[in-house]
Coordinates of C-alpha atoms in Angstrom, one line a residue:
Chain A
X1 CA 11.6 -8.9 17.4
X2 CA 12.3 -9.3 21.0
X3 CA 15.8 -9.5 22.4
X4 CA 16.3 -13.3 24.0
X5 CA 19.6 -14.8 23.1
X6 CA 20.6 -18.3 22.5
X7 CA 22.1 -20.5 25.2
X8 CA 25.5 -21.3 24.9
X9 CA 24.3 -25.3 24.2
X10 CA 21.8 -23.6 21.5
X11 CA 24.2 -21.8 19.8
X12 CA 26.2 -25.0 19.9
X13 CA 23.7 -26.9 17.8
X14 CA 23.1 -24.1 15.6
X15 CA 26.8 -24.1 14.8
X16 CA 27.2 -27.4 14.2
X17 CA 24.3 -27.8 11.9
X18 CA 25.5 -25.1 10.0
X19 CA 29.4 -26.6 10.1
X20 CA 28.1 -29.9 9.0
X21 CA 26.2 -28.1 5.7
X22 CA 29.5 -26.3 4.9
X23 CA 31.4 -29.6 5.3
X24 CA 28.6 -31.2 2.7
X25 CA 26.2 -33.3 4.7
X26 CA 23.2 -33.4 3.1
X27 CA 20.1 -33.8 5.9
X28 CA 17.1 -32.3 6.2
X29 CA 17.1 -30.1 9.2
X30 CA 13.4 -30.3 11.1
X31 CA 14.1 -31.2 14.9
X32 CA 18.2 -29.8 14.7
X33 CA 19.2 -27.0 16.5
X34 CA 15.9 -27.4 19.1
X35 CA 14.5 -23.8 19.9
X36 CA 16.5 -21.6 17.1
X37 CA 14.9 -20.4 14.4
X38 CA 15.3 -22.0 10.5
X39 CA 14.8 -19.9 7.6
X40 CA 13.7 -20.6 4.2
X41 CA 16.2 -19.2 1.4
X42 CA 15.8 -17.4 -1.9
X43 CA 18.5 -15.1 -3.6
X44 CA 17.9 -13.2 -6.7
X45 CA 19.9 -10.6 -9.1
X46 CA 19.3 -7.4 -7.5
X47 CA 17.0 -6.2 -10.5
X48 CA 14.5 -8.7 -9.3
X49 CA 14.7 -7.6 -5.4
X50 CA 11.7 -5.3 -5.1
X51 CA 9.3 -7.7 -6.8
X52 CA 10.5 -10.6 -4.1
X53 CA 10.2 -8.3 -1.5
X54 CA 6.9 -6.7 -2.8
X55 CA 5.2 -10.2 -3.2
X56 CA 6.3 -10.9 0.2
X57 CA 4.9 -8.2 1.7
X58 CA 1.3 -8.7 0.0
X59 CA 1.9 -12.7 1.0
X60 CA 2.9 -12.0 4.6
X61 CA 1.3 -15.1 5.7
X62 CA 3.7 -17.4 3.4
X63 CA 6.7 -14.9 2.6
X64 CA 7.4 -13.7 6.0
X65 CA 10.5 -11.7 5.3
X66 CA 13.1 -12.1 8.8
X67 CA 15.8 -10.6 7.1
X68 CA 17.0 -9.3 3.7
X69 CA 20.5 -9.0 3.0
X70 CA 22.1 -5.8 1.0
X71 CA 23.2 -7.2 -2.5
X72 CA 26.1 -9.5 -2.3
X73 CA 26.3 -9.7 1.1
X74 CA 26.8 -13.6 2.4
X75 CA 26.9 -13.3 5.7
X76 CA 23.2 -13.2 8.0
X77 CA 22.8 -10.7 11.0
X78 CA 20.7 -13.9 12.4
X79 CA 23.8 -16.1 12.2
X80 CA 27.1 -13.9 13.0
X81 CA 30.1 -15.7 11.0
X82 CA 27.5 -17.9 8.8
X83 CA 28.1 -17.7 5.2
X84 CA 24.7 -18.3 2.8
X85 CA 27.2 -19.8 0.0
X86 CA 27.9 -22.8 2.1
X87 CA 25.6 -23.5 5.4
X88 CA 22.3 -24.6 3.8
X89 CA 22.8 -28.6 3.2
X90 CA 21.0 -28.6 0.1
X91 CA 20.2 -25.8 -2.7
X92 CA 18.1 -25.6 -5.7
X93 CA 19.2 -23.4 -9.2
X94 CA 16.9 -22.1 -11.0
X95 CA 17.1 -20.8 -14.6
X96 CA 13.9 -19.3 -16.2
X97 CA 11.8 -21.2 -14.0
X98 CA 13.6 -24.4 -14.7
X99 CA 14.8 -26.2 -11.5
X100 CA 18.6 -26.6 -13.1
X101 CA 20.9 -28.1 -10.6
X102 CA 20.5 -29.4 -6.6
X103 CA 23.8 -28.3 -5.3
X104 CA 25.2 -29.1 -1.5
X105 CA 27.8 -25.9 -1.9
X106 CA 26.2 -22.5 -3.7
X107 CA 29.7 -20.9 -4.2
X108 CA 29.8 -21.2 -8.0
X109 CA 25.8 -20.1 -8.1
X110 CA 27.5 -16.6 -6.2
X111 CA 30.4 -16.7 -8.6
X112 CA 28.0 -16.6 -11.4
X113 CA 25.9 -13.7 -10.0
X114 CA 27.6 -11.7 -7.4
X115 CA 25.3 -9.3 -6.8
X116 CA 22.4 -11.8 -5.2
X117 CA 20.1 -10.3 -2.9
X118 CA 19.0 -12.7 -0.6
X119 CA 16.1 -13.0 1.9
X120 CA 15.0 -15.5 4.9
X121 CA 11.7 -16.1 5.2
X122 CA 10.5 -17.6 8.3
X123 CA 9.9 -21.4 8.7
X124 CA 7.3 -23.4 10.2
X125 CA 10.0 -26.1 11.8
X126 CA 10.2 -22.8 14.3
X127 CA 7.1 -23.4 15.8
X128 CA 7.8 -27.3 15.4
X129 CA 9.5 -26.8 18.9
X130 CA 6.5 -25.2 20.7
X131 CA 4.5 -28.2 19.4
X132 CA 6.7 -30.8 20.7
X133 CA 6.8 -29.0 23.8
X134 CA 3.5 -29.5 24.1
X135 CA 3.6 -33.5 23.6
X136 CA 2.4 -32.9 19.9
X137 CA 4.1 -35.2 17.4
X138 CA 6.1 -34.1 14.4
X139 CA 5.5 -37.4 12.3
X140 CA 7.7 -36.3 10.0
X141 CA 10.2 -36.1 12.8
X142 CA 9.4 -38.9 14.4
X143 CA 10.0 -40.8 11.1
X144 CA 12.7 -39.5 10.1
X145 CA 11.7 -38.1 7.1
X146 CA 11.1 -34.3 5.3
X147 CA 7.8 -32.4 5.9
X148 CA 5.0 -33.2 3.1
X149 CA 4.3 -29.6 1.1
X150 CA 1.4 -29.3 -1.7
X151 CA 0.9 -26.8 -4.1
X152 CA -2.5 -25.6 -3.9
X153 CA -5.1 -23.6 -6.3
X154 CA -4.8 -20.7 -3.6
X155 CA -3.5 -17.6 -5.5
X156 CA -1.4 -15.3 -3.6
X157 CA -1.4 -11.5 -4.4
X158 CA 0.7 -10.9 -7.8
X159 CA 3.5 -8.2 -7.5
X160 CA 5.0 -6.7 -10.0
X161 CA 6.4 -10.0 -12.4
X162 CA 5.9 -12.4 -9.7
X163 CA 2.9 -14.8 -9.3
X164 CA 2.4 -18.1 -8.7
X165 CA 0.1 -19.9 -6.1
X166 CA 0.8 -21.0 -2.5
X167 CA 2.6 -23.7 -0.9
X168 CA 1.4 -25.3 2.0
X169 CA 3.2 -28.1 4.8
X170 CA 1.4 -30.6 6.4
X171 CA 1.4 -32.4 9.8
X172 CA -1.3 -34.8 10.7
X173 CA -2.3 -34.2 14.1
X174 CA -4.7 -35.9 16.1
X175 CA -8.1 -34.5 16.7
X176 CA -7.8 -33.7 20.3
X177 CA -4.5 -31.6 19.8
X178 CA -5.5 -29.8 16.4
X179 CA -6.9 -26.3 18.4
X180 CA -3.8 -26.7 20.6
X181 CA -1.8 -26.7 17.3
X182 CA -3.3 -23.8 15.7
X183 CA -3.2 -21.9 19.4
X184 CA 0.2 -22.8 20.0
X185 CA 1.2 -21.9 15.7
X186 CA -0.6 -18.8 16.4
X187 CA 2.1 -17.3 18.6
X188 CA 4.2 -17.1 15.4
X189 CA 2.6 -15.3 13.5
X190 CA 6.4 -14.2 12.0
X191 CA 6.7 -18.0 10.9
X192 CA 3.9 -18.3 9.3
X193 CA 1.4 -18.4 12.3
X194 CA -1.9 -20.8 12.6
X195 CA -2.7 -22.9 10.2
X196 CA -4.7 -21.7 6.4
X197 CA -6.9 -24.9 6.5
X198 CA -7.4 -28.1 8.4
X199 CA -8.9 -31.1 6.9
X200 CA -10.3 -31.2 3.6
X201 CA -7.4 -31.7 1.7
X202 CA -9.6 -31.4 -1.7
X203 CA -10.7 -27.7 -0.6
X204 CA -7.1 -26.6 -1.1
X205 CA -7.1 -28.5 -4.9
X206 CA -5.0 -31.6 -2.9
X207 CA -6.1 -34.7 -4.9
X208 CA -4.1 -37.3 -3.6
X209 CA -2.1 -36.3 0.5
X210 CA 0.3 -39.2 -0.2
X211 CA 1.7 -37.5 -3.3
X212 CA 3.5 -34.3 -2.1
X213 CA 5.0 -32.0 -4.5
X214 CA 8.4 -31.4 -2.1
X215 CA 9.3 -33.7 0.5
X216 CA 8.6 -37.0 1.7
X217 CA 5.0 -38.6 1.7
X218 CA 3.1 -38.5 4.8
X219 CA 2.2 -41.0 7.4
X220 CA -2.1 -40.4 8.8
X221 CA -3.3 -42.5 11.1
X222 CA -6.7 -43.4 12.3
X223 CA -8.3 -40.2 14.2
X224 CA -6.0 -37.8 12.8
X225 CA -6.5 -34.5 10.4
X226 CA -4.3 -33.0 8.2
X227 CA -3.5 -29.6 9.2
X228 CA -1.6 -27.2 6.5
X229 CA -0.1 -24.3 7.4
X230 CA 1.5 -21.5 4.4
X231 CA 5.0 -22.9 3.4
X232 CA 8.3 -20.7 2.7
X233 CA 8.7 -22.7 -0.6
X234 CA 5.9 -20.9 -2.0
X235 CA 8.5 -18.3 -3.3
X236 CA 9.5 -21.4 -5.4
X237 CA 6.2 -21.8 -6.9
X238 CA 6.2 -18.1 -8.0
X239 CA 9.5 -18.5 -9.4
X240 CA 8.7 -21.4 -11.4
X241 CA 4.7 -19.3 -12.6
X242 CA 7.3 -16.2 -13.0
X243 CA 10.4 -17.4 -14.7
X244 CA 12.9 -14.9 -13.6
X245 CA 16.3 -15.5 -15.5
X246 CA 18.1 -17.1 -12.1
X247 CA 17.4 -17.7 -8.6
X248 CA 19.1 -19.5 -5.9
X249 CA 16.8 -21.1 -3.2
X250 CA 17.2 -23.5 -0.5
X251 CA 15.8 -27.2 -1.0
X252 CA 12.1 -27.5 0.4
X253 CA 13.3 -28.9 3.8
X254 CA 16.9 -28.1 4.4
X255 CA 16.9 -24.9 5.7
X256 CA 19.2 -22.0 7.6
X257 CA 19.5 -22.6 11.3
X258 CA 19.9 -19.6 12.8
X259 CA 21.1 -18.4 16.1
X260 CA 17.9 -16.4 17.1
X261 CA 15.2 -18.3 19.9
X262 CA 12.2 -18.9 18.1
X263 CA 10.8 -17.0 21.6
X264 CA 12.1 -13.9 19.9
X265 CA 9.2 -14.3 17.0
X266 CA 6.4 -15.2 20.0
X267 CA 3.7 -13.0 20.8
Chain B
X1 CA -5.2 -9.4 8.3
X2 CA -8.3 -10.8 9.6
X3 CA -11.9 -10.3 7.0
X4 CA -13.9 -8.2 9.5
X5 CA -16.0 -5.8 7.5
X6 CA -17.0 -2.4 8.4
X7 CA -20.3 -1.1 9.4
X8 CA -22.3 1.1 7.5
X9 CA -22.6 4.0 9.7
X10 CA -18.3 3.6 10.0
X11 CA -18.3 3.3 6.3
X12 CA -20.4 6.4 5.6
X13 CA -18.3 8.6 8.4
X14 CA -15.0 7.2 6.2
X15 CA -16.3 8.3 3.4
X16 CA -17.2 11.6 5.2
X17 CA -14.2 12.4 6.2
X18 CA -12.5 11.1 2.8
X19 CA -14.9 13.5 1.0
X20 CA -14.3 16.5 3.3
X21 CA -10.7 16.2 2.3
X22 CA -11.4 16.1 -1.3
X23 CA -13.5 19.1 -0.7
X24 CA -9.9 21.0 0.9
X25 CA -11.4 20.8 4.8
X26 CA -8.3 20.6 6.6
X27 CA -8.5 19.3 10.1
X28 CA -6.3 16.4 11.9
X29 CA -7.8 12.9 11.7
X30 CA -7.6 11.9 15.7
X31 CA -10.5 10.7 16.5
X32 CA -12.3 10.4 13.2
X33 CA -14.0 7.7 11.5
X34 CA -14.0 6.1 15.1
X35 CA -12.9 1.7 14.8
X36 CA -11.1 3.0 11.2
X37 CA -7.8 2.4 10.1
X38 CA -5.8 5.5 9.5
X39 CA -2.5 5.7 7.5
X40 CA 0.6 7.5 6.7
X41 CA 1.6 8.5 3.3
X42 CA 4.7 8.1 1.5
X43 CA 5.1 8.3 -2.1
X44 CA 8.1 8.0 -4.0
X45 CA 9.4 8.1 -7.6
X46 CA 9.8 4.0 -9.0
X47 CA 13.3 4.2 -8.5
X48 CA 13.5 4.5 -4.9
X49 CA 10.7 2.4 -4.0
X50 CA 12.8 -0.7 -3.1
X51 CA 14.8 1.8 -0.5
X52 CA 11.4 2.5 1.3
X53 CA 10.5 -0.8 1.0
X54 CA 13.7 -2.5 2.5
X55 CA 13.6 0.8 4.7
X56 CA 10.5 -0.7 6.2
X57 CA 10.9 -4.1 6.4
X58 CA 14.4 -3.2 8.9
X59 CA 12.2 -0.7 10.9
X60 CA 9.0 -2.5 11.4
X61 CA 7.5 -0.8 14.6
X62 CA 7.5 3.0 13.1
X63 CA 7.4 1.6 9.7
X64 CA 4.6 -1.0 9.5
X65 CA 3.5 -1.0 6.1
X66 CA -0.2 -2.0 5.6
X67 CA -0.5 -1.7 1.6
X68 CA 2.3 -0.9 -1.6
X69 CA 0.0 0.3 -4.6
X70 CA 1.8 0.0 -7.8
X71 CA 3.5 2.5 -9.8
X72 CA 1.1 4.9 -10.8
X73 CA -2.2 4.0 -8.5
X74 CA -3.9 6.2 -6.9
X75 CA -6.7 4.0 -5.2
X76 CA -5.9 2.4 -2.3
X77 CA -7.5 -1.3 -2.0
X78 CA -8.1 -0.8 2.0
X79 CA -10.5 2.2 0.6
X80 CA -12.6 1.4 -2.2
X81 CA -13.0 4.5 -4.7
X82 CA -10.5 6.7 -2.8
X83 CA -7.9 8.6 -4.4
X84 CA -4.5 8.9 -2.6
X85 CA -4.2 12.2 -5.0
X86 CA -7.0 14.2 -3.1
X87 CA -8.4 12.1 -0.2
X88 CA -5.6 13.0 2.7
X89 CA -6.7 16.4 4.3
X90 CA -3.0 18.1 4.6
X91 CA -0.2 16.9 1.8
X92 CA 3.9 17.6 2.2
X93 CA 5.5 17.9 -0.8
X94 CA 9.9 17.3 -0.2
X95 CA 12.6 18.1 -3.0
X96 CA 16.0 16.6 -1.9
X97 CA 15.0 16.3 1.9
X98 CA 13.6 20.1 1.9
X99 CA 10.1 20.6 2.5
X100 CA 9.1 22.9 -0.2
X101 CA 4.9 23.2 -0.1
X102 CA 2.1 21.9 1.9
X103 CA -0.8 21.5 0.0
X104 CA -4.4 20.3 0.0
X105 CA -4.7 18.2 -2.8
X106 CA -1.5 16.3 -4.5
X107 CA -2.7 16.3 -8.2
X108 CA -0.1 18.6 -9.2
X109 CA 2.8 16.5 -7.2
X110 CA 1.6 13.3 -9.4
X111 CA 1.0 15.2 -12.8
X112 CA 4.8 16.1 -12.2
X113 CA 5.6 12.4 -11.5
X114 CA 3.3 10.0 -12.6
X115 CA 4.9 6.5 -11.8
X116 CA 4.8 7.7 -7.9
X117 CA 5.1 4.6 -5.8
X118 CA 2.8 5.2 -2.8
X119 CA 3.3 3.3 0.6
X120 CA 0.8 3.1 3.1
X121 CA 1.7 2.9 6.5
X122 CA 0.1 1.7 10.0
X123 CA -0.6 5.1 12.0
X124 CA -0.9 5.0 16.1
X125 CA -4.7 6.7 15.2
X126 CA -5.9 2.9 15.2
X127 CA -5.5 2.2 18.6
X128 CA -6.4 4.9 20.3
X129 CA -10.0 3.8 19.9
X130 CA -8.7 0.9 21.7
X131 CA -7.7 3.3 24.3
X132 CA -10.9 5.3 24.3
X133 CA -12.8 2.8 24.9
X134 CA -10.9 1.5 27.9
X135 CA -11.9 4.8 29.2
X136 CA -8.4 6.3 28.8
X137 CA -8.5 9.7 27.7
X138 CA -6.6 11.0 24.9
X139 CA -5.6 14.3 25.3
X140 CA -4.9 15.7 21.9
X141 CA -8.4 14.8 21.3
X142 CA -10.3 16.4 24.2
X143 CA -8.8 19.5 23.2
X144 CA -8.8 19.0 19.7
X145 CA -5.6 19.4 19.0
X146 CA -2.8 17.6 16.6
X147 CA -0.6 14.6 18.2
X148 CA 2.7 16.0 19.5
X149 CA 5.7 14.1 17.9
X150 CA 9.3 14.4 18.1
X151 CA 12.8 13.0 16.8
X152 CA 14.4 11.3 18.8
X153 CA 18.1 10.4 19.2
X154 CA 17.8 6.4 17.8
X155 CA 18.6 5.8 14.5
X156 CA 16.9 3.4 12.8
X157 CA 18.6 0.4 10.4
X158 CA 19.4 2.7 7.2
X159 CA 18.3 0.6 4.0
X160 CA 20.1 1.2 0.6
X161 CA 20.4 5.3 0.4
X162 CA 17.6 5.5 3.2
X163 CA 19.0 6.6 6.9
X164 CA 17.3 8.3 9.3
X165 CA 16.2 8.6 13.1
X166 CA 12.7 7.2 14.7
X167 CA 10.2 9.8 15.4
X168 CA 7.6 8.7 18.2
X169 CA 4.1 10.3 19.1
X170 CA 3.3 11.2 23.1
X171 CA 0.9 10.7 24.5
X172 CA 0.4 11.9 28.5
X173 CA -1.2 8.8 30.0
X174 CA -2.0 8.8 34.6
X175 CA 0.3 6.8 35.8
X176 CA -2.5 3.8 36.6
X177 CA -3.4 3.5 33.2
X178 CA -0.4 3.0 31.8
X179 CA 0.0 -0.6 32.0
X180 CA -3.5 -1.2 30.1
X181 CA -2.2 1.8 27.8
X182 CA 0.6 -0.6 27.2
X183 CA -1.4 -4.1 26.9
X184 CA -3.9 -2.8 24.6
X185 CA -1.7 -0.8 22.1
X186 CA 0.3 -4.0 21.9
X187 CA -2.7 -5.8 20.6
X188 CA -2.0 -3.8 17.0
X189 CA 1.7 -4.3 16.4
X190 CA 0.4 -3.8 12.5
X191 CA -0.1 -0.1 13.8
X192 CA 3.3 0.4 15.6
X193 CA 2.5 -1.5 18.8
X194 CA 3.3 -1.6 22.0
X195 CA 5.3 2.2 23.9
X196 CA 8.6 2.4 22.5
X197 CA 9.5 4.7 25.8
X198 CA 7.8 5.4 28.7
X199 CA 8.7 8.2 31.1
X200 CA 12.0 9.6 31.0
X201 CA 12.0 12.3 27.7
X202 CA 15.4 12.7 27.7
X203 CA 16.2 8.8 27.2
X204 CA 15.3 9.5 24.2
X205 CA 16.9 12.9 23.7
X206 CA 13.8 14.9 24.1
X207 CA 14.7 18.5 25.4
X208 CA 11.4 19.8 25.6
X209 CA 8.4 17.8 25.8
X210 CA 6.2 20.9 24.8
X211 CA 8.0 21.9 22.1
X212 CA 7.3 18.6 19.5
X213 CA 8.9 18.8 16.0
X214 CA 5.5 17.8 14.5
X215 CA 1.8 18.3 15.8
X216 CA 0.7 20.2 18.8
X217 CA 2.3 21.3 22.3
X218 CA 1.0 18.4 24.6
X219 CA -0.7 19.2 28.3
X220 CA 0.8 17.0 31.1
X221 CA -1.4 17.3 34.2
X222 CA 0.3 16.0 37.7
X223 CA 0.5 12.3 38.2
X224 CA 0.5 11.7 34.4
X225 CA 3.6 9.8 32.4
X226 CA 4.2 10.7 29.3
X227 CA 4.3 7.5 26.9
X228 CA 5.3 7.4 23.4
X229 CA 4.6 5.3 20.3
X230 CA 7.1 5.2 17.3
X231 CA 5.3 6.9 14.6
X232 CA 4.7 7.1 11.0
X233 CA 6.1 10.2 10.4
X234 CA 10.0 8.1 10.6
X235 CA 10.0 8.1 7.0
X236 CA 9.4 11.8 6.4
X237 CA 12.6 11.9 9.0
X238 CA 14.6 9.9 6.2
X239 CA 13.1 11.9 3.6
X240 CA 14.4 14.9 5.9
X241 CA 18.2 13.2 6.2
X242 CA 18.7 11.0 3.1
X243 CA 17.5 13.8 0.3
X244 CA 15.9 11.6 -2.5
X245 CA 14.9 14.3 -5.4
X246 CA 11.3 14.1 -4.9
X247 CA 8.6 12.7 -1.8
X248 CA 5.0 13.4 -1.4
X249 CA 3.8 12.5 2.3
X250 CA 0.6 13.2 4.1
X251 CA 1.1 16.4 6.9
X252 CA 1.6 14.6 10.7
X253 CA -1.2 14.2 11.9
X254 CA -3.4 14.4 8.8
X255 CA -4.5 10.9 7.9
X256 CA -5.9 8.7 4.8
X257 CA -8.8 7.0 6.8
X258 CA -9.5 3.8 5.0
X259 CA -12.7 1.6 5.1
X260 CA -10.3 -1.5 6.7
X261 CA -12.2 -1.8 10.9
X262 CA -9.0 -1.8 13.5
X263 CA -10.1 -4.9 14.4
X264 CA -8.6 -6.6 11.6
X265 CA -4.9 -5.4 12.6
X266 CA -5.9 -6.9 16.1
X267 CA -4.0 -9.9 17.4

């Protein structure tokens, strides 16, 4: 990682997106804090931290780790004075594989299991910026909705008692943009980088693109492809193949805004 | 990592070298197996694997880790039919952060602990093809010598019970090549990157540039800068400082060449 800091207007935004999850607005967060990077969330019982960290490192392309927190620890280096109880607008709870509860506030979730060791896993909305930058529409953004993500028949590596398969996001993207998209992706190779597959939604076991498993259904028009790039939720799908006894996870599209430039994750 | 395949002259000399080490040759891998990944070794008992692990994720640049094999394995999936027990030419076996033998082939060291969790981990070797063939000479090899590497006074992030300082390789680079020393090296941040340092021993706490704490004494000639790499020998430095009861390592210098083309750890 690189050392650019935030502007103070940056750091601002980031506050305030975070202020606003603590205070219990629940939004999805693509297009907030422009420029800083968003993390995905999961949080397991300290027993179950090597295999998420192991899988993560075999599945670098979807589980890019940023940061992994000592057990019990709530507060991210990425985000000084955040608190990983509280500033994420929307959680999932999951109990042997079960999705249990969607909570705004985690703080009982922590009360349960103090010892949670938590990681953030890089997000695509980080390189969402370069691509608006570059006069590439965010549909999803532009409609005001949450990114489309599919479960695919892709397998990732097993480790140790996790499996499961992996989770992409979509953005349709008109065919004379697509190679500046996966260029301009490319540069992050920390959030996930280029895309795994563009076009062809059957190749990835996609039967119907309207239909995603998380988030809101997508919008193609005429002359556009479907580009899918690996998704941070797919530690969801290995919890739910794995069945661990309890995890705590953010909710597919409402993520951690950090403080950190997403310049700091560019090549 | 990219899919680009080895040739089968490369494979043959990986196997070569492999086989030679099996055999008990013991020589320093520099310049071997030439467009081959090399690695560092670290194998630890089960319960200390998430330490290295976490160790590594914090410490990326000396501590890029390129493969975890399960508890147990001894075959490393970046070299078909290789076994980690024999294949490495020179082997350090530690016993609460002494180092108690050096040995040629590790069998004994896993009959004593069988669930050994080995690490494999990006090694500076790769690039210097890079460098090679950009017509910039590297020393150690011309006169076959062993990489001189040192400790240095930065600490690295500790992880769990893990602490330690980074320990860098040098290498003496003329002073007009060390811009494209820099720009190629950086094209394998999987294999520690871009200089850490450049010029300037002492910045890092370096007393004595000919007097490395691993490796060989280095030859400077006039108008050349010494540059240095962090290095995969900054978990034998934990090892060294943090005293788990039990490490196996590779000897610095003294690769496992694997069948994986440096291409693939190419951005």
């Amino acid at each position: 990682m690189q050392h650019i800091t935030a502007t103070d207007t940056q750091l601002a935004s980031a506050r305030e997106v975070r202020a606003a999850a603590r205070a219990g607005v629940i939004a999805p967060t693509s297009g907030l804090a422009h420029g800083l990077v968003q993390a995905n969330l999961i949080s397991v019982p300290a027993d179950w931290a090597y295999d998420v960290l192991l899988y993560s490192q075999r599945n670098p392309q979807p589980c890019p780790v940023l940061e992994v927190l000592d057990a019990g620890a709530t507060e991210s280096r990425l985000a000084p004075g955040s608190d990983l109880r509280t500033d994420i607008p929307k959680y999932r709870v999951w109990r042997h594989g079960e999705l249990t509860e969607e909570v705004s506030d985690a703080s009982s979730a922590w009360e349960e299991h103090p010892d949670l060791v938590s990681f953030l896993i890089g997000c695509s909305f980080t390189f969402e910026a370069g691509l608006v930058d570059a006069g590439i529409e965010i549909r999803h953004q532009t409609l005001g909705r949450n990114v489309p993500m599919y479960r695919t028949n892709r397998d990732c590596v097993p480790a140790g008692r996790l499996s499961g398969e992996l989770v992409v996001s979509m953005r349709p993207i008109a065919a004379d943009r697509v190679a500046d998209a996966v260029q301009i992706s490319g540069r992050y190779p920390a959030v996930h980088g280029a895309p795994v597959h563009i076009g062809s939604p059957a190749g990835l076991g996609i039967t119907d693109l309207l239909a995603p498993e998380f988030g809101d259904a997508p919008e193609l028009r005429d002359g556009e492809v479907p580009v899918f790039w690996a998704c941070g939720v797919t530690p969801q799908a290995a919890i739910m193949a794995s069945k661990p006894p309890f995890a705590l996870t953010h909710a597919p599209g409402y993520m951690f805004v950090t403080d950190v430039p997403d310049a700091n994750y560019a090549r």
